[in-house]
């Protein structure tokens, strides 16, 4: 059986800087894996390559065994990859329901009219925004904007979900709620790759971590073992999250 997601020898250069250097790993179906590393290690660039915001200079990216590298982001989204962003991106002038309906237009099954409204309301309830469908997105608190962005990503009915620091900036009670929500997505069969600096969340959610430094993979294994690797500890030296 093929992996849900496989990267093999992926390279991305920006001029003379190699941001991602021969990156390779597999994600198994239903897995929650962490993609970790110090700032500037290439993590978000890797997510951008998988989601189609960037095209790799070399290497292959396979979704369910089929190559997706270099495809436009909208094609990759339709094939089953969704993501959230490090800086929350909601359509502030639209209400919550309309934000999610915008996501439904790009999924496997395009929905229209009342069917789209019902599905949007179901997804809002799924992420903890029940009763907020008519609330303008710009009026939501930070945690609820994150919930809304996640609902819009789930509107794509993804096989693989890429979370870019989705749990960052939450207070302790919000963090516990966020961890429970992410864990519940795995129970729905979604494969999740998390870029995350909140180590309590990483340890709670990720059975496995891939660690990057200076664009290359330096560790890949069970979370506790990967974080204890000497090279990982050196890469994080001086980082409070290490």
mmCIF file of C-alpha atoms in Angstrom:
data_model
loop_
_atom_site.group_PDB
_atom_site.id
_atom_site.type_symbol
_atom_site.label_atom_id
_atom_site.label_comp_id
_atom_site.label_asym_id
_atom_site.label_seq_id
_atom_site.Cartn_x
_atom_site.Cartn_y
_atom_site.Cartn_z
ATOM 1 C CA UNK A 1 0.000 0.000 0.000
ATOM 2 C CA UNK A 2 1.366 3.408 -0.962
ATOM 3 C CA UNK A 3 1.936 6.138 1.612
ATOM 4 C CA UNK A 4 -0.595 8.947 1.917
ATOM 5 C CA UNK A 5 2.209 11.406 1.152
ATOM 6 C CA UNK A 6 5.791 10.786 0.052
ATOM 7 C CA UNK A 7 8.595 13.251 -0.617
ATOM 8 C CA UNK A 8 11.762 12.039 -2.289
ATOM 9 C CA UNK A 9 14.843 14.196 -2.894
ATOM 10 C CA UNK A 10 12.865 17.456 -2.884
ATOM 11 C CA UNK A 11 14.950 20.586 -3.488
ATOM 12 C CA UNK A 12 13.971 24.254 -3.509
ATOM 13 C CA UNK A 13 16.434 27.057 -4.176
ATOM 14 C CA UNK A 14 16.003 30.810 -3.961
ATOM 15 C CA UNK A 15 18.975 32.233 -5.831
ATOM 16 C CA UNK A 16 22.061 30.970 -4.031
ATOM 17 C CA UNK A 17 20.092 29.767 -0.986
ATOM 18 C CA UNK A 18 18.959 26.150 -0.845
ATOM 19 C CA UNK A 19 15.889 26.375 1.396
ATOM 20 C CA UNK A 20 14.988 22.678 1.087
ATOM 21 C CA UNK A 21 17.821 20.264 0.414
ATOM 22 C CA UNK A 22 17.112 16.679 -0.688
ATOM 23 C CA UNK A 23 14.135 16.332 1.662
ATOM 24 C CA UNK A 24 12.491 12.944 1.838
ATOM 25 C CA UNK A 25 9.934 11.273 4.115
ATOM 26 C CA UNK A 26 6.654 9.356 4.066
ATOM 27 C CA UNK A 27 3.398 9.943 5.906
ATOM 28 C CA UNK A 28 1.216 6.946 6.647
ATOM 29 C CA UNK A 29 -2.555 7.159 6.406
ATOM 30 C CA UNK A 30 -4.154 8.460 9.576
ATOM 31 C CA UNK A 31 -0.818 9.577 11.035
ATOM 32 C CA UNK A 32 -0.155 12.856 12.845
ATOM 33 C CA UNK A 33 3.489 13.762 12.300
ATOM 34 C CA UNK A 34 5.412 16.843 13.355
ATOM 35 C CA UNK A 35 7.668 18.762 10.982
ATOM 36 C CA UNK A 36 10.009 20.567 13.339
ATOM 37 C CA UNK A 37 13.116 22.685 13.271
ATOM 38 C CA UNK A 38 14.502 26.090 14.239
ATOM 39 C CA UNK A 39 13.280 29.207 12.466
ATOM 40 C CA UNK A 40 14.586 29.303 8.918
ATOM 41 C CA UNK A 41 15.067 25.545 8.663
ATOM 42 C CA UNK A 42 12.756 25.174 5.643
ATOM 43 C CA UNK A 43 9.591 23.841 7.242
ATOM 44 C CA UNK A 44 7.079 26.288 5.772
ATOM 45 C CA UNK A 45 8.844 26.122 2.414
ATOM 46 C CA UNK A 46 8.302 22.356 2.504
ATOM 47 C CA UNK A 47 4.568 22.870 3.148
ATOM 48 C CA UNK A 48 4.447 25.383 0.299
ATOM 49 C CA UNK A 49 5.986 22.792 -2.029
ATOM 50 C CA UNK A 50 3.485 20.106 -1.028
ATOM 51 C CA UNK A 51 0.483 22.447 -1.335
ATOM 52 C CA UNK A 52 1.571 23.900 -4.680
ATOM 53 C CA UNK A 53 2.367 27.463 -3.631
ATOM 54 C CA UNK A 54 5.924 26.760 -4.787
ATOM 55 C CA UNK A 55 7.344 24.416 -7.416
ATOM 56 C CA UNK A 56 10.331 22.241 -6.477
ATOM 57 C CA UNK A 57 13.578 22.507 -8.419
ATOM 58 C CA UNK A 58 14.126 18.750 -8.075
ATOM 59 C CA UNK A 59 12.599 15.674 -6.506
ATOM 60 C CA UNK A 60 9.150 14.131 -6.370
ATOM 61 C CA UNK A 61 6.062 14.594 -4.210
ATOM 62 C CA UNK A 62 3.525 11.775 -4.334
ATOM 63 C CA UNK A 63 -0.041 11.898 -3.010
ATOM 64 C CA UNK A 64 -1.494 8.411 -2.721
ATOM 65 C CA UNK A 65 1.288 7.225 -5.025
ATOM 66 C CA UNK A 66 0.607 9.803 -7.745
ATOM 67 C CA UNK A 67 2.971 12.707 -8.532
ATOM 68 C CA UNK A 68 1.724 16.191 -7.662
ATOM 69 C CA UNK A 69 4.956 18.206 -7.692
ATOM 70 C CA UNK A 70 4.640 21.344 -9.773
ATOM 71 C CA UNK A 71 0.855 21.185 -10.138
ATOM 72 C CA UNK A 72 -1.097 24.403 -9.466
ATOM 73 C CA UNK A 73 -2.307 24.827 -5.891
ATOM 74 C CA UNK A 74 -5.978 24.571 -6.895
ATOM 75 C CA UNK A 75 -5.352 21.202 -8.594
ATOM 76 C CA UNK A 76 -3.520 19.875 -5.561
ATOM 77 C CA UNK A 77 -6.360 21.043 -3.328
ATOM 78 C CA UNK A 78 -8.891 19.165 -5.447
ATOM 79 C CA UNK A 79 -6.707 16.047 -5.264
ATOM 80 C CA UNK A 80 -6.866 16.071 -1.470
ATOM 81 C CA UNK A 81 -4.320 18.411 0.171
ATOM 82 C CA UNK A 82 -5.513 21.260 2.410
ATOM 83 C CA UNK A 83 -3.581 23.611 4.654
ATOM 84 C CA UNK A 84 -3.708 26.413 7.165
ATOM 85 C CA UNK A 85 -1.212 29.258 7.280
ATOM 86 C CA UNK A 86 1.195 30.579 9.881
ATOM 87 C CA UNK A 87 -0.558 33.959 9.613
ATOM 88 C CA UNK A 88 -4.300 33.363 9.786
ATOM 89 C CA UNK A 89 -6.032 34.056 6.486
ATOM 90 C CA UNK A 90 -9.780 34.612 6.685
ATOM 91 C CA UNK A 91 -11.999 36.677 4.411
ATOM 92 C CA UNK A 92 -12.785 39.389 6.957
ATOM 93 C CA UNK A 93 -15.548 41.098 4.978
ATOM 94 C CA UNK A 94 -17.502 37.834 4.683
ATOM 95 C CA UNK A 95 -19.326 35.948 7.402
ATOM 96 C CA UNK A 96 -18.208 32.560 8.699
ATOM 97 C CA UNK A 97 -20.623 30.608 6.535
ATOM 98 C CA UNK A 98 -19.446 32.392 3.392
ATOM 99 C CA UNK A 99 -15.798 31.749 4.293
ATOM 100 C CA UNK A 100 -16.412 28.007 4.447
ATOM 101 C CA UNK A 101 -18.542 28.002 1.304
ATOM 102 C CA UNK A 102 -15.568 29.575 -0.481
ATOM 103 C CA UNK A 103 -13.562 26.499 0.525
ATOM 104 C CA UNK A 104 -16.308 24.129 -0.626
ATOM 105 C CA UNK A 105 -15.922 25.502 -4.152
ATOM 106 C CA UNK A 106 -12.459 23.914 -4.401
ATOM 107 C CA UNK A 107 -13.030 20.478 -2.864
ATOM 108 C CA UNK A 108 -13.547 16.997 -4.291
ATOM 109 C CA UNK A 109 -17.302 17.545 -4.387
ATOM 110 C CA UNK A 110 -18.393 21.054 -5.273
ATOM 111 C CA UNK A 111 -21.506 22.124 -3.396
ATOM 112 C CA UNK A 112 -23.931 24.914 -4.219
ATOM 113 C CA UNK A 113 -26.953 26.637 -2.712
ATOM 114 C CA UNK A 114 -28.589 25.257 0.395
ATOM 115 C CA UNK A 115 -26.462 22.100 0.251
ATOM 116 C CA UNK A 116 -23.337 24.250 0.575
ATOM 117 C CA UNK A 117 -24.873 26.249 3.427
ATOM 118 C CA UNK A 118 -25.746 23.081 5.363
ATOM 119 C CA UNK A 119 -22.274 21.638 4.885
ATOM 120 C CA UNK A 120 -20.661 24.929 5.919
ATOM 121 C CA UNK A 121 -22.743 24.984 9.104
ATOM 122 C CA UNK A 122 -21.806 21.357 9.830
ATOM 123 C CA UNK A 123 -18.108 22.180 9.489
ATOM 124 C CA UNK A 124 -18.435 25.275 11.663
ATOM 125 C CA UNK A 125 -20.024 23.114 14.343
ATOM 126 C CA UNK A 126 -17.206 20.565 13.848
ATOM 127 C CA UNK A 127 -14.533 23.105 14.778
ATOM 128 C CA UNK A 128 -16.442 24.717 17.658
ATOM 129 C CA UNK A 129 -18.142 27.620 15.887
ATOM 130 C CA UNK A 130 -21.738 26.449 16.147
ATOM 131 C CA UNK A 131 -24.160 29.352 15.980
ATOM 132 C CA UNK A 132 -21.549 31.709 14.497
ATOM 133 C CA UNK A 133 -22.393 31.192 10.804
ATOM 134 C CA UNK A 134 -23.618 34.767 10.304
ATOM 135 C CA UNK A 135 -20.799 36.394 12.300
ATOM 136 C CA UNK A 136 -18.419 38.477 10.149
ATOM 137 C CA UNK A 137 -15.015 36.776 10.125
ATOM 138 C CA UNK A 138 -13.303 40.045 11.010
ATOM 139 C CA UNK A 139 -15.175 40.177 14.326
ATOM 140 C CA UNK A 140 -13.914 36.801 15.549
ATOM 141 C CA UNK A 141 -11.294 36.470 18.255
ATOM 142 C CA UNK A 142 -7.923 35.014 17.266
ATOM 143 C CA UNK A 143 -8.686 31.427 18.319
ATOM 144 C CA UNK A 144 -12.005 31.529 16.465
ATOM 145 C CA UNK A 145 -10.359 32.862 13.301
ATOM 146 C CA UNK A 146 -8.046 29.861 13.515
ATOM 147 C CA UNK A 147 -11.075 27.595 13.895
ATOM 148 C CA UNK A 148 -12.659 29.235 10.860
ATOM 149 C CA UNK A 149 -9.550 28.762 8.756
ATOM 150 C CA UNK A 150 -9.495 25.098 9.767
ATOM 151 C CA UNK A 151 -13.169 24.695 8.821
ATOM 152 C CA UNK A 152 -12.411 26.158 5.397
ATOM 153 C CA UNK A 153 -9.532 23.698 4.986
ATOM 154 C CA UNK A 154 -11.795 20.805 5.987
ATOM 155 C CA UNK A 155 -14.283 21.963 3.355
ATOM 156 C CA UNK A 156 -11.865 20.509 0.793
ATOM 157 C CA UNK A 157 -12.458 17.010 2.254
ATOM 158 C CA UNK A 158 -8.690 16.535 2.450
ATOM 159 C CA UNK A 159 -6.789 13.282 2.657
ATOM 160 C CA UNK A 160 -3.748 15.215 3.886
ATOM 161 C CA UNK A 161 -3.970 18.317 6.092
ATOM 162 C CA UNK A 162 -0.978 20.624 6.534
ATOM 163 C CA UNK A 163 -1.086 22.715 9.723
ATOM 164 C CA UNK A 164 1.424 25.582 9.857
ATOM 165 C CA UNK A 165 1.710 26.591 13.536
ATOM 166 C CA UNK A 166 -2.059 26.291 13.957
ATOM 167 C CA UNK A 167 -1.679 25.981 17.738
ATOM 168 C CA UNK A 168 0.654 28.966 18.146
ATOM 169 C CA UNK A 169 -0.497 31.949 20.199
ATOM 170 C CA UNK A 170 -3.205 30.125 22.160
ATOM 171 C CA UNK A 171 -3.630 30.431 25.903
ATOM 172 C CA UNK A 172 -3.436 27.201 27.972
ATOM 173 C CA UNK A 173 -7.173 26.436 27.875
ATOM 174 C CA UNK A 174 -7.405 27.216 24.151
ATOM 175 C CA UNK A 175 -4.370 24.998 23.548
ATOM 176 C CA UNK A 176 -6.047 22.026 25.216
ATOM 177 C CA UNK A 177 -9.150 22.589 23.079
ATOM 178 C CA UNK A 178 -6.994 22.839 19.962
ATOM 179 C CA UNK A 179 -5.144 19.612 20.770
ATOM 180 C CA UNK A 180 -8.443 17.777 21.235
ATOM 181 C CA UNK A 181 -9.728 19.139 17.932
ATOM 182 C CA UNK A 182 -6.637 18.105 15.965
ATOM 183 C CA UNK A 183 -6.694 14.663 17.568
ATOM 184 C CA UNK A 184 -10.324 14.222 16.542
ATOM 185 C CA UNK A 185 -9.432 14.900 12.909
ATOM 186 C CA UNK A 186 -7.185 11.838 12.891
ATOM 187 C CA UNK A 187 -10.183 9.819 14.045
ATOM 188 C CA UNK A 188 -11.888 11.009 10.849
ATOM 189 C CA UNK A 189 -9.071 9.372 8.863
ATOM 190 C CA UNK A 190 -7.226 12.565 7.910
ATOM 191 C CA UNK A 191 -3.429 12.384 7.681
ATOM 192 C CA UNK A 192 -1.858 15.435 9.342
ATOM 193 C CA UNK A 193 1.560 17.059 9.011
ATOM 194 C CA UNK A 194 2.119 19.757 11.639
ATOM 195 C CA UNK A 195 4.718 22.497 11.635
ATOM 196 C CA UNK A 196 4.706 23.444 15.285
ATOM 197 C CA UNK A 197 6.863 25.089 17.965
ATOM 198 C CA UNK A 198 4.525 24.381 20.897
ATOM 199 C CA UNK A 199 6.294 21.313 22.213
ATOM 200 C CA UNK A 200 3.531 20.325 24.636
ATOM 201 C CA UNK A 201 1.247 19.992 21.613
ATOM 202 C CA UNK A 202 3.867 18.106 19.613
ATOM 203 C CA UNK A 203 4.338 15.575 22.400
ATOM 204 C CA UNK A 204 0.580 15.223 22.907
ATOM 205 C CA UNK A 205 -0.289 14.740 19.236
ATOM 206 C CA UNK A 206 2.672 13.508 17.222
ATOM 207 C CA UNK A 207 3.776 9.928 17.451
ATOM 208 C CA UNK A 208 6.577 10.769 15.070
ATOM 209 C CA UNK A 209 8.618 13.835 14.167
ATOM 210 C CA UNK A 210 10.662 14.850 11.149
ATOM 211 C CA UNK A 211 13.237 17.481 12.119
ATOM 212 C CA UNK A 212 14.880 19.905 9.693
ATOM 213 C CA UNK A 213 17.839 22.245 10.005
ATOM 214 C CA UNK A 214 19.267 24.472 7.286
ATOM 215 C CA UNK A 215 16.955 22.904 4.707
ATOM 216 C CA UNK A 216 17.808 19.266 5.288
ATOM 217 C CA UNK A 217 16.309 16.465 7.359
ATOM 218 C CA UNK A 218 18.386 15.695 10.446
ATOM 219 C CA UNK A 219 16.048 13.280 12.264
ATOM 220 C CA UNK A 220 12.954 11.176 11.601
ATOM 221 C CA UNK A 221 11.452 8.864 14.186
ATOM 222 C CA UNK A 222 9.311 8.507 17.306
ATOM 223 C CA UNK A 223 8.928 11.933 18.883
ATOM 224 C CA UNK A 224 10.907 11.380 22.075
ATOM 225 C CA UNK A 225 13.753 9.705 20.190
ATOM 226 C CA UNK A 226 13.892 12.320 17.415
ATOM 227 C CA UNK A 227 13.986 15.197 19.893
ATOM 228 C CA UNK A 228 16.804 13.510 21.844
ATOM 229 C CA UNK A 229 19.070 13.164 18.799
ATOM 230 C CA UNK A 230 22.341 15.044 19.434
ATOM 231 C CA UNK A 231 22.111 16.855 16.089
ATOM 232 C CA UNK A 232 18.573 17.983 16.897
ATOM 233 C CA UNK A 233 19.652 19.286 20.301
ATOM 234 C CA UNK A 234 22.503 21.184 18.656
ATOM 235 C CA UNK A 235 20.135 22.681 16.077
ATOM 236 C CA UNK A 236 17.825 23.885 18.839
ATOM 237 C CA UNK A 237 20.615 25.114 21.130
ATOM 238 C CA UNK A 238 19.434 28.343 22.701
ATOM 239 C CA UNK A 239 15.813 27.838 21.552
ATOM 240 C CA UNK A 240 13.417 27.924 24.487
ATOM 241 C CA UNK A 241 11.210 25.346 22.810
ATOM 242 C CA UNK A 242 13.946 22.692 22.691
#
